[in-house]
Amino acid sequence: MEKFKIDTRFDLGIKFGSRVQFKAIVQEYGIKMERPVYTKRNESKRVRAKCKAPCQWFVFVSIEKALGMNDLVVKSMHDKHENCNHVWKNKNLKAKWLFDRYMERIRPNSQILVRESRQTVNEEYQAQIFRWIAAKVRKLALEMINGSAEHQYKRIWEYCAKIKKTHEGSTMEVMFTPFRGLGGNPKFMRIYCCLGSMKKGFKDDCRPVIGLDRYHLKWTYRGQLLTAIATDPNNGWWPIA
């Protein structure tokens, strides 16, 4: 996967749909070039991006009234970096930007340590981030993961109904605690799932011996995944429930 998919070139006459888009391009550019660039002026009709003094690099955009539109157009610029060096503490590496890039990596490894995240950023972007930024990225990721799992648990009865409708003869049972107070939600405890086709296959062809396999869940909502298994005519595993 390429690090930078956004075109970060600046040329006279280039249009940007909004200030947000322009600032996002400047941020990508600062990270890609490893330079201390930032947006100095952020007004409704004009924005200036520049590099830290004494570097003279800058890009100025404003609305072109003659065009009768609200696009920001590059009016003037100096596209050469002079008297500035690689910046290790790049302020463009913000928590939201890092969250968008590393969310899918954190999802299967929610126990990742803050120092490991900082080391990864250091190796991939040749920059250092503060500890609190790495901690915020991890917090945002965990909130996204937990929220997603919580949403899926709320739809578990819908899932069971769908399985029964599409897989004839299936058994789906959910056990939960009663509603906890007025307006509260029931607490999920366990679910039993036995697909009709697997049930029929076991009765028709498998050996009449049932084993039990167990796997410990290591994500946000921990527990155990138990699988009842049998042996098919080819001596392969046959999951039952």
Backbone as CSV, one residue per row, in Angstrom:
resi,resn,N_x,N_y,N_z,CA_x,CA_y,CA_z,C_x,C_y,C_z
1,MET,0.839,-1.187,0.000,0.000,0.000,0.000,0.883,1.249,0.000
2,GLU,0.549,2.218,-0.855,1.312,3.446,-0.897,0.960,4.324,0.298
3,LYS,1.959,5.032,0.792,1.725,5.903,1.938,0.804,7.055,1.583
4,PHE,1.034,7.671,0.408,0.327,8.893,0.060,-0.439,8.686,-1.243
5,LYS,-1.736,8.664,-1.145,-2.578,8.500,-2.310,-3.108,9.844,-2.813
6,ILE,-2.975,10.912,-2.034,-3.473,12.219,-2.407,-2.404,12.963,-3.203
7,ASP,-2.809,13.599,-4.297,-1.883,14.387,-5.094,-1.521,15.646,-4.320
8,THR,-0.241,15.805,-4.001,0.190,16.932,-3.174,0.968,17.975,-3.980
9,ARG,0.754,18.030,-5.287,1.432,19.033,-6.091,0.684,20.360,-6.019
10,PHE,1.434,21.450,-6.103,0.861,22.789,-6.138,1.327,23.485,-7.410
11,ASP,0.373,24.014,-8.177,0.666,24.787,-9.378,-0.300,25.956,-9.447
12,LEU,0.123,27.012,-10.088,-0.735,28.178,-10.250,-2.002,27.791,-11.008
13,GLY,-3.132,28.232,-10.485,-4.405,27.955,-11.151,-5.119,26.716,-10.668
14,ILE,-4.464,25.878,-9.861,-5.119,24.676,-9.344,-6.263,25.072,-8.405
15,LYS,-7.372,24.371,-8.513,-8.555,24.692,-7.723,-8.742,23.681,-6.589
16,PHE,-9.256,24.172,-5.477,-9.615,23.331,-4.332,-11.065,23.619,-3.966
17,GLY,-11.800,22.563,-3.702,-13.231,22.720,-3.447,-13.578,23.455,-2.178
18,SER,-12.683,23.425,-1.190,-12.974,24.058,0.100,-11.684,24.287,0.864
19,ARG,-11.786,25.035,1.963,-10.628,25.242,2.830,-10.183,23.925,3.447
20,VAL,-11.156,23.085,3.796,-10.837,21.797,4.406,-9.987,20.957,3.462
21,GLN,-10.356,20.938,2.178,-9.587,20.160,1.205,-8.175,20.714,1.059
22,PHE,-8.053,22.026,0.974,-6.735,22.638,0.822,-5.851,22.347,2.032
23,LYS,-6.402,22.481,3.235,-5.624,22.223,4.444,-5.212,20.759,4.529
24,ALA,-6.071,19.860,4.045,-5.728,18.436,4.045,-4.564,18.163,3.093
25,ILE,-4.553,18.847,1.929,-3.456,18.676,0.976,-2.159,19.209,1.562
26,VAL,-2.244,20.355,2.242,-1.057,20.936,2.865,-0.509,20.001,3.939
27,GLN,-1.402,19.404,4.708,-0.979,18.469,5.748,-0.271,17.262,5.134
28,GLU,-0.851,16.686,4.075,-0.219,15.559,3.391,1.144,15.961,2.825
29,TYR,1.202,17.146,2.264,2.448,17.628,1.685,3.528,17.754,2.759
30,GLY,3.165,18.329,3.914,4.129,18.497,4.994,4.677,17.169,5.493
31,ILE,3.810,16.145,5.541,4.245,14.821,5.999,5.103,14.149,4.933
32,LYS,4.674,14.269,3.675,5.414,13.648,2.589,6.804,14.258,2.418
33,MET,6.883,15.575,2.492,8.150,16.269,2.297,8.968,16.375,3.577
34,GLU,8.344,15.994,4.721,9.017,16.040,6.024,9.472,17.464,6.354
35,ARG,8.571,18.428,6.067,8.862,19.836,6.286,7.841,20.452,7.234
36,PRO,8.232,21.519,7.952,7.323,22.144,8.927,6.375,23.155,8.284
37,VAL,5.538,22.696,7.343,4.592,23.595,6.687,3.292,23.634,7.481
38,TYR,2.563,24.722,7.333,1.312,24.896,8.062,0.484,25.975,7.372
39,THR,-0.802,26.069,7.704,-1.665,27.101,7.150,-1.670,28.282,8.112
40,LYS,-1.197,29.415,7.632,-1.046,30.594,8.476,-2.347,31.368,8.588
41,ARG,-3.053,31.541,7.473,-4.278,32.333,7.463,-5.429,31.454,7.016
42,ASN,-6.491,31.464,7.795,-7.631,30.590,7.497,-8.904,31.428,7.546
43,GLU,-9.142,32.158,6.477,-10.331,32.990,6.363,-11.314,32.350,5.397
44,SER,-12.479,32.913,5.308,-13.518,32.308,4.483,-13.189,32.363,2.998
45,LYS,-12.427,33.383,2.569,-12.175,33.560,1.145,-10.711,33.402,0.753
46,ARG,-9.819,33.198,1.698,-8.408,33.049,1.353,-7.668,32.297,2.455
47,VAL,-6.667,31.534,2.047,-5.865,30.753,2.981,-4.415,30.786,2.495
48,ARG,-3.494,30.920,3.439,-2.073,30.916,3.086,-1.381,29.773,3.834
49,ALA,-0.644,28.981,3.082,0.181,27.929,3.671,1.638,28.331,3.524
50,LYS,2.426,28.136,4.552,3.827,28.525,4.483,4.683,27.566,5.287
51,CYS,5.979,27.689,5.093,6.939,26.891,5.833,7.522,27.744,6.953
52,LYS,8.078,27.091,7.935,8.639,27.798,9.076,9.816,28.672,8.650
53,ALA,9.830,29.906,9.182,10.907,30.846,8.861,12.254,30.246,9.274
54,PRO,13.320,30.558,8.516,13.419,31.549,7.424,13.102,31.014,6.040
55,CYS,12.545,29.804,5.915,12.196,29.255,4.603,11.120,30.119,3.952
56,GLN,11.253,30.357,2.644,10.339,31.236,1.921,9.217,30.483,1.190
57,TRP,9.123,29.164,1.380,8.073,28.404,0.687,6.697,28.864,1.147
58,PHE,5.780,29.064,0.196,4.405,29.402,0.555,3.490,29.096,-0.625
59,VAL,2.204,28.932,-0.312,1.149,28.780,-1.316,-0.034,29.616,-0.842
60,PHE,-0.509,30.507,-1.711,-1.639,31.373,-1.353,-2.810,31.063,-2.269
61,VAL,-3.971,30.774,-1.654,-5.184,30.492,-2.429,-6.290,31.427,-1.985
62,SER,-7.160,31.769,-2.920,-8.313,32.612,-2.603,-9.400,32.355,-3.620
63,ILE,-10.597,32.838,-3.334,-11.728,32.664,-4.243,-11.578,33.608,-5.433
64,GLU,-11.778,33.071,-6.624,-11.706,33.873,-7.846,-13.110,34.394,-8.158
65,LYS,-13.339,35.652,-7.848,-14.676,36.226,-8.022,-15.116,36.223,-9.476
66,ALA,-14.178,36.386,-10.385,-14.537,36.462,-11.809,-15.134,35.159,-12.322
67,LEU,-14.794,34.047,-11.675,-15.310,32.746,-12.106,-16.706,32.473,-11.594
68,GLY,-17.152,33.257,-10.629,-18.496,33.079,-10.084,-18.681,31.776,-9.346
69,MET,-17.652,31.303,-8.672,-17.747,30.057,-7.912,-17.001,30.217,-6.591
70,ASN,-17.149,29.224,-5.723,-16.547,29.289,-4.389,-15.273,28.466,-4.265
71,ASP,-14.745,27.976,-5.379,-13.498,27.212,-5.338,-12.332,28.123,-4.983
72,LEU,-11.384,27.579,-4.217,-10.160,28.304,-3.905,-9.142,28.020,-4.995
73,VAL,-8.532,29.067,-5.520,-7.589,28.942,-6.631,-6.209,29.390,-6.168
74,VAL,-5.167,28.647,-6.571,-3.793,29.038,-6.243,-3.445,30.295,-7.027
75,LYS,-3.203,31.411,-6.307,-2.908,32.690,-6.940,-1.413,32.963,-7.001
76,SER,-0.692,32.604,-5.968,0.748,32.836,-5.950,1.407,31.779,-5.084
77,MET,2.700,31.555,-5.345,3.395,30.520,-4.598,4.899,30.629,-4.816
78,HIS,5.631,30.061,-3.909,7.080,29.899,-4.038,7.368,28.449,-3.662
79,ASP,7.634,27.631,-4.674,7.635,26.180,-4.482,9.028,25.615,-4.220
80,LYS,9.896,26.370,-3.593,11.219,25.872,-3.251,11.475,26.042,-1.762
81,HIS,11.983,24.962,-1.159,12.331,25.019,0.260,13.791,25.441,0.401
82,GLU,14.009,26.497,1.152,15.346,27.022,1.387,15.521,27.307,2.867
83,ASN,16.674,26.936,3.392,16.996,27.206,4.807,16.074,26.471,5.775
84,CYS,15.551,25.319,5.372,14.775,24.490,6.295,15.227,23.046,6.119
85,ASN,15.149,22.291,7.160,15.623,20.911,7.153,14.509,19.943,7.505
86,HIS,14.837,18.667,7.425,13.914,17.622,7.872,13.499,17.883,9.311
87,VAL,12.184,17.780,9.570,11.667,18.035,10.914,11.239,16.727,11.553
88,TRP,11.803,16.435,12.718,11.482,15.182,13.406,10.137,15.254,14.114
89,LYS,9.861,16.373,14.745,8.570,16.528,15.434,7.627,17.288,14.512
90,ASN,7.098,16.545,13.548,6.243,17.129,12.520,4.827,17.318,13.058
91,LYS,4.401,18.563,13.194,3.085,18.860,13.756,1.940,18.460,12.837
92,ASN,2.245,18.114,11.591,1.195,17.647,10.680,0.748,16.226,11.009
93,LEU,1.562,15.503,11.764,1.183,14.146,12.183,0.241,14.243,13.381
94,LYS,-1.002,14.548,13.092,-2.001,14.721,14.138,-2.739,13.406,14.405
95,ALA,-3.417,13.362,15.543,-4.063,12.128,15.971,-5.090,11.630,14.954
96,LYS,-5.917,12.532,14.424,-6.955,12.117,13.473,-6.337,11.545,12.211
97,TRP,-5.272,12.172,11.711,-4.593,11.683,10.507,-4.013,10.305,10.748
98,LEU,-3.355,10.113,11.890,-2.762,8.817,12.213,-3.842,7.758,12.428
99,PHE,-4.954,8.154,13.032,-6.059,7.223,13.253,-6.581,6.677,11.928
100,ASP,-6.741,7.558,10.929,-7.244,7.123,9.626,-6.295,6.123,8.971
101,ARG,-4.985,6.271,9.208,-3.999,5.386,8.571,-3.788,4.083,9.319
102,TYR,-3.948,4.081,10.632,-3.570,2.915,11.426,-4.754,2.169,12.051
103,MET,-5.964,2.619,11.780,-7.130,1.987,12.385,-7.184,0.486,12.094
104,GLU,-6.999,0.100,10.838,-7.109,-1.309,10.474,-5.970,-2.153,11.026
105,ARG,-4.848,-1.521,11.350,-3.752,-2.264,11.977,-4.019,-2.487,13.458
106,ILE,-4.671,-1.520,14.077,-4.944,-1.627,15.508,-6.100,-2.586,15.765
107,ARG,-7.030,-2.696,14.825,-8.228,-3.527,15.033,-7.890,-4.952,15.478
108,PRO,-6.986,-5.683,14.800,-6.669,-7.042,15.265,-5.652,-7.081,16.402
109,ASN,-5.140,-5.930,16.799,-4.131,-5.873,17.859,-4.468,-4.725,18.803
110,SER,-5.633,-4.837,19.439,-6.129,-3.744,20.279,-5.294,-3.536,21.542
111,GLN,-4.396,-4.474,21.863,-3.556,-4.336,23.054,-2.198,-3.719,22.730
112,ILE,-2.063,-3.152,21.553,-0.791,-2.566,21.161,-0.385,-1.466,22.139
113,LEU,0.885,-1.420,22.476,1.391,-0.445,23.435,1.667,0.885,22.746
114,VAL,1.603,1.953,23.534,1.833,3.286,23.002,3.239,3.403,22.434
115,ARG,4.216,2.829,23.121,5.597,2.935,22.629,5.776,2.190,21.313
116,GLU,5.011,1.117,21.093,5.092,0.403,19.825,4.520,1.251,18.692
117,SER,3.450,1.973,18.979,2.854,2.851,17.971,3.819,3.966,17.597
118,ARG,4.466,4.544,18.594,5.419,5.620,18.335,6.602,5.116,17.512
119,GLN,7.033,3.901,17.794,8.146,3.320,17.051,7.763,3.074,15.595
120,THR,6.534,2.610,15.372,6.064,2.362,14.013,6.026,3.644,13.197
121,VAL,5.493,4.710,13.791,5.444,5.997,13.097,6.858,6.498,12.806
122,ASN,7.747,6.305,13.765,9.133,6.742,13.592,9.781,6.046,12.397
123,GLU,9.527,4.746,12.255,10.140,3.975,11.182,9.522,4.281,9.821
124,GLU,8.204,4.508,9.787,7.524,4.666,8.509,7.531,6.102,7.993
125,TYR,7.564,7.075,8.896,7.501,8.477,8.470,8.716,9.292,8.917
126,GLN,9.711,8.646,9.508,10.914,9.329,9.952,10.568,10.568,10.773
127,ALA,9.670,10.367,11.710,9.225,11.468,12.560,8.866,10.932,13.936
128,GLN,8.904,11.815,14.902,8.552,11.470,16.276,7.219,12.116,16.642
129,ILE,6.384,11.372,17.348,5.128,11.925,17.837,5.132,11.862,19.355
130,PHE,4.417,12.774,19.965,4.342,12.794,21.416,3.578,11.570,21.923
131,ARG,3.853,11.216,23.146,3.193,10.058,23.752,1.674,10.258,23.805
132,TRP,1.246,11.488,24.110,-0.195,11.734,24.249,-0.914,11.598,22.906
133,ILE,-0.204,11.877,21.788,-0.822,11.705,20.472,-1.023,10.222,20.174
134,ALA,0.007,9.412,20.457,-0.124,7.967,20.241,-1.227,7.377,21.123
135,ALA,-1.330,7.876,22.358,-2.372,7.392,23.261,-3.763,7.784,22.751
136,LYS,-3.871,8.981,22.187,-5.166,9.426,21.660,-5.570,8.605,20.443
137,VAL,-4.609,8.265,19.593,-4.893,7.431,18.423,-5.426,6.071,18.868
138,ARG,-4.783,5.493,19.853,-5.228,4.189,20.368,-6.617,4.306,20.983
139,LYS,-6.881,5.404,21.695,-8.194,5.601,22.307,-9.278,5.721,21.244
140,LEU,-9.024,6.486,20.189,-9.990,6.633,19.103,-10.263,5.293,18.430
141,ALA,-9.203,4.508,18.236,-9.360,3.204,17.597,-10.193,2.257,18.460
142,LEU,-9.913,2.237,19.758,-10.656,1.353,20.656,-12.119,1.768,20.747
143,GLU,-12.374,3.073,20.724,-13.765,3.541,20.749,-14.492,3.095,19.491
144,MET,-13.805,3.135,18.358,-14.405,2.692,17.111,-14.661,1.185,17.137
145,ILE,-13.694,0.415,17.624,-13.838,-1.044,17.681,-14.953,-1.436,18.652
146,ASN,-14.938,-0.856,19.841,-15.944,-1.193,20.837,-17.333,-0.790,20.380
147,GLY,-17.420,0.387,19.780,-18.719,0.851,19.303,-19.268,-0.049,18.228
148,SER,-18.387,-0.519,17.338,-18.817,-1.409,16.281,-19.303,-2.737,16.840
149,ALA,-18.559,-3.290,17.803,-18.961,-4.564,18.410,-20.278,-4.405,19.169
150,GLU,-20.427,-3.304,19.884,-21.662,-3.066,20.631,-22.861,-2.987,19.689
151,HIS,-22.670,-2.340,18.548,-23.741,-2.226,17.559,-24.125,-3.610,17.031
152,GLN,-23.136,-4.461,16.787,-23.423,-5.794,16.273,-24.153,-6.650,17.296
153,TYR,-23.784,-6.522,18.580,-24.477,-7.287,19.619,-25.954,-6.895,19.703
154,LYS,-26.250,-5.636,19.456,-27.641,-5.188,19.501,-28.469,-5.791,18.375
155,ARG,-27.811,-6.257,17.326,-28.529,-6.814,16.178,-28.517,-8.338,16.191
156,ILE,-28.198,-8.941,17.328,-28.021,-10.390,17.364,-29.332,-11.136,17.116
157,TRP,-30.461,-10.564,17.576,-31.745,-11.228,17.336,-32.122,-11.132,15.858
158,GLU,-31.782,-10.049,15.220,-32.012,-9.900,13.785,-31.189,-10.934,13.018
159,TYR,-29.963,-11.152,13.495,-29.088,-12.149,12.868,-29.695,-13.548,12.991
160,CYS,-30.169,-13.878,14.169,-30.769,-15.201,14.386,-31.980,-15.414,13.488
161,ALA,-32.835,-14.394,13.370,-34.022,-14.500,12.526,-33.636,-14.698,11.059
162,LYS,-32.561,-14.021,10.641,-32.115,-14.149,9.258,-31.580,-15.553,8.981
163,ILE,-30.831,-16.107,9.927,-30.298,-17.461,9.755,-31.434,-18.479,9.651
164,LYS,-32.429,-18.371,10.515,-33.554,-19.300,10.481,-34.327,-19.199,9.163
165,LYS,-34.370,-17.989,8.613,-35.118,-17.772,7.366,-34.375,-18.327,6.160
166,THR,-33.059,-18.191,6.150,-32.266,-18.598,4.986,-31.712,-20.016,5.086
167,HIS,-31.667,-20.588,6.306,-31.144,-21.941,6.506,-32.210,-22.777,7.214
168,GLU,-33.006,-23.470,6.440,-34.120,-24.249,6.994,-33.625,-25.313,7.965
169,GLY,-34.324,-25.439,9.075,-33.989,-26.446,10.070,-32.923,-26.017,11.062
170,SER,-32.483,-24.765,10.982,-31.433,-24.290,11.888,-31.996,-23.988,13.269
171,THR,-31.131,-24.126,14.281,-31.496,-23.803,15.657,-30.626,-22.635,16.124
172,MET,-31.279,-21.572,16.546,-30.582,-20.383,17.041,-31.186,-20.000,18.386
173,GLU,-30.374,-20.022,19.418,-30.844,-19.684,20.756,-29.916,-18.640,21.378
174,VAL,-30.509,-17.613,21.983,-29.743,-16.555,22.646,-30.125,-16.516,24.116
175,MET,-29.130,-16.488,24.991,-29.382,-16.348,26.421,-28.876,-14.981,26.863
176,PHE,-29.692,-14.293,27.648,-29.319,-12.959,28.105,-29.956,-12.698,29.459
177,THR,-29.433,-11.729,30.152,-30.019,-11.335,31.432,-31.259,-10.497,31.163
178,PRO,-32.173,-10.388,32.130,-33.366,-9.557,31.931,-32.989,-8.082,31.757
179,PHE,-33.949,-7.295,31.326,-33.726,-5.853,31.185,-33.352,-5.255,32.536
180,ARG,-32.320,-4.403,32.509,-31.803,-3.828,33.753,-32.373,-2.429,33.966
181,GLY,-33.505,-2.358,34.577,-34.114,-1.069,34.882,-34.890,-0.516,33.701
182,LEU,-35.634,0.535,33.961,-36.469,1.167,32.951,-35.591,1.770,31.852
183,GLY,-35.850,1.388,30.621,-35.081,1.917,29.502,-33.730,1.259,29.311
184,GLY,-33.414,0.261,30.126,-32.120,-0.411,30.004,-32.130,-1.487,28.937
185,ASN,-30.965,-2.020,28.661,-30.825,-3.065,27.657,-30.486,-4.398,28.316
186,PRO,-30.927,-5.507,27.710,-30.531,-6.814,28.244,-29.043,-7.041,28.019
187,LYS,-28.416,-7.839,28.853,-26.994,-8.129,28.736,-26.806,-9.492,28.090
188,PHE,-26.085,-9.510,26.975,-25.832,-10.756,26.263,-24.947,-11.676,27.084
189,MET,-25.298,-12.984,27.085,-24.493,-13.974,27.802,-23.892,-14.998,26.840
190,ARG,-24.740,-15.629,26.030,-24.215,-16.622,25.091,-25.227,-16.871,23.973
191,ILE,-24.723,-17.462,22.893,-25.568,-17.806,21.750,-25.236,-19.228,21.300
192,TYR,-26.274,-19.968,20.915,-26.117,-21.325,20.384,-26.568,-21.306,18.933
193,CYS,-25.709,-21.817,18.044,-26.000,-21.804,16.614,-25.737,-23.187,16.024
194,CYS,-26.773,-23.769,15.395,-26.633,-25.059,14.720,-27.366,-24.965,13.384
195,LEU,-26.598,-24.896,12.303,-27.194,-24.756,10.978,-27.869,-26.072,10.557
196,GLY,-29.006,-25.939,9.882,-29.781,-27.115,9.488,-29.014,-28.078,8.613
197,SER,-28.238,-27.568,7.666,-27.488,-28.442,6.754,-26.394,-29.209,7.487
198,MET,-25.730,-28.563,8.462,-24.690,-29.246,9.225,-25.304,-30.306,10.132
199,LYS,-26.469,-29.985,10.674,-27.185,-30.941,11.530,-27.584,-32.183,10.732
200,LYS,-28.129,-31.969,9.541,-28.568,-33.079,8.690,-27.378,-33.920,8.233
201,GLY,-26.252,-33.239,7.866,-25.072,-33.962,7.419,-24.495,-34.848,8.506
202,PHE,-24.546,-34.383,9.742,-24.040,-35.188,10.850,-24.903,-36.434,11.054
203,LYS,-26.213,-36.268,11.002,-27.116,-37.396,11.203,-27.021,-38.419,10.068
204,ASP,-26.809,-37.949,8.838,-26.838,-38.846,7.677,-25.519,-39.582,7.443
205,ASP,-24.385,-38.914,7.628,-23.133,-39.482,7.145,-22.001,-39.561,8.173
206,CYS,-22.045,-38.773,9.219,-20.901,-38.730,10.131,-20.939,-39.853,11.161
207,ARG,-19.778,-40.124,11.725,-19.695,-41.109,12.792,-20.384,-40.559,14.049
208,PRO,-21.028,-41.415,14.803,-21.799,-40.958,15.969,-20.922,-40.642,17.181
209,VAL,-19.908,-39.823,16.954,-19.027,-39.390,18.034,-18.871,-37.873,17.936
210,ILE,-19.050,-37.190,19.058,-18.975,-35.725,19.070,-17.821,-35.282,19.962
211,GLY,-16.996,-34.370,19.425,-15.908,-33.775,20.196,-16.181,-32.295,20.426
212,LEU,-15.350,-31.678,21.237,-15.532,-30.260,21.564,-14.202,-29.537,21.418
213,ASP,-14.214,-28.487,20.629,-13.032,-27.650,20.442,-13.301,-26.300,21.084
214,ARG,-12.247,-25.648,21.585,-12.425,-24.393,22.317,-11.400,-23.368,21.866
215,TYR,-11.868,-22.132,21.760,-10.974,-21.035,21.394,-11.282,-19.839,22.298
216,HIS,-10.243,-19.269,22.885,-10.418,-18.103,23.756,-10.471,-16.829,22.921
217,LEU,-11.512,-16.040,23.101,-11.649,-14.769,22.402,-10.778,-13.726,23.094
218,LYS,-9.979,-13.011,22.331,-8.996,-12.100,22.896,-9.282,-10.633,22.576
219,TRP,-10.466,-10.327,22.052,-10.750,-8.953,21.671,-11.426,-8.212,22.821
220,THR,-12.204,-7.211,22.493,-12.815,-6.360,23.517,-13.745,-7.152,24.426
221,TYR,-14.659,-7.918,23.819,-15.587,-8.742,24.594,-15.027,-10.159,24.633
222,ARG,-14.470,-10.506,25.753,-13.779,-11.787,25.849,-14.734,-12.913,26.240
223,GLY,-14.248,-14.112,26.093,-15.050,-15.286,26.418,-14.456,-16.486,25.719
224,GLN,-15.302,-17.462,25.391,-14.835,-18.665,24.706,-15.778,-19.000,23.562
225,LEU,-15.175,-19.455,22.480,-15.946,-19.952,21.349,-15.827,-21.472,21.344
226,LEU,-16.917,-22.150,21.613,-16.939,-23.614,21.680,-17.568,-24.166,20.405
227,THR,-16.945,-25.191,19.847,-17.442,-25.797,18.611,-17.592,-27.301,18.799
228,ALA,-18.815,-27.789,18.569,-19.064,-29.234,18.588,-18.685,-29.779,17.213
229,ILE,-17.797,-30.774,17.184,-17.290,-31.295,15.916,-17.416,-32.812,15.859
230,ALA,-17.507,-33.296,14.633,-17.580,-34.740,14.404,-16.605,-35.094,13.269
231,THR,-16.591,-36.362,12.872,-15.714,-36.817,11.795,-16.561,-37.268,10.613
232,ASP,-16.270,-36.718,9.437,-17.048,-37.088,8.251,-16.490,-38.377,7.635
233,PRO,-17.134,-38.917,6.575,-16.668,-40.194,5.974,-15.237,-40.150,5.453
234,ASN,-14.700,-38.958,5.190,-13.322,-38.844,4.692,-12.330,-38.563,5.813
235,ASN,-12.769,-38.799,7.058,-11.946,-38.555,8.244,-11.563,-37.074,8.411
236,GLY,-12.407,-36.187,7.886,-12.209,-34.753,8.057,-13.112,-34.219,9.164
237,TRP,-12.825,-32.996,9.596,-13.640,-32.388,10.652,-14.975,-31.933,10.095
238,TRP,-16.013,-32.144,10.887,-17.375,-31.732,10.508,-17.963,-30.907,11.660
239,PRO,-18.034,-29.567,11.515,-18.618,-28.751,12.598,-20.117,-28.968,12.682
240,ILE,-20.595,-29.118,13.886,-22.033,-29.360,14.091,-22.721,-28.111,14.622
241,ALA,-22.158,-27.555,15.719,-22.825,-26.406,16.369,-21.765,-25.538,17.042
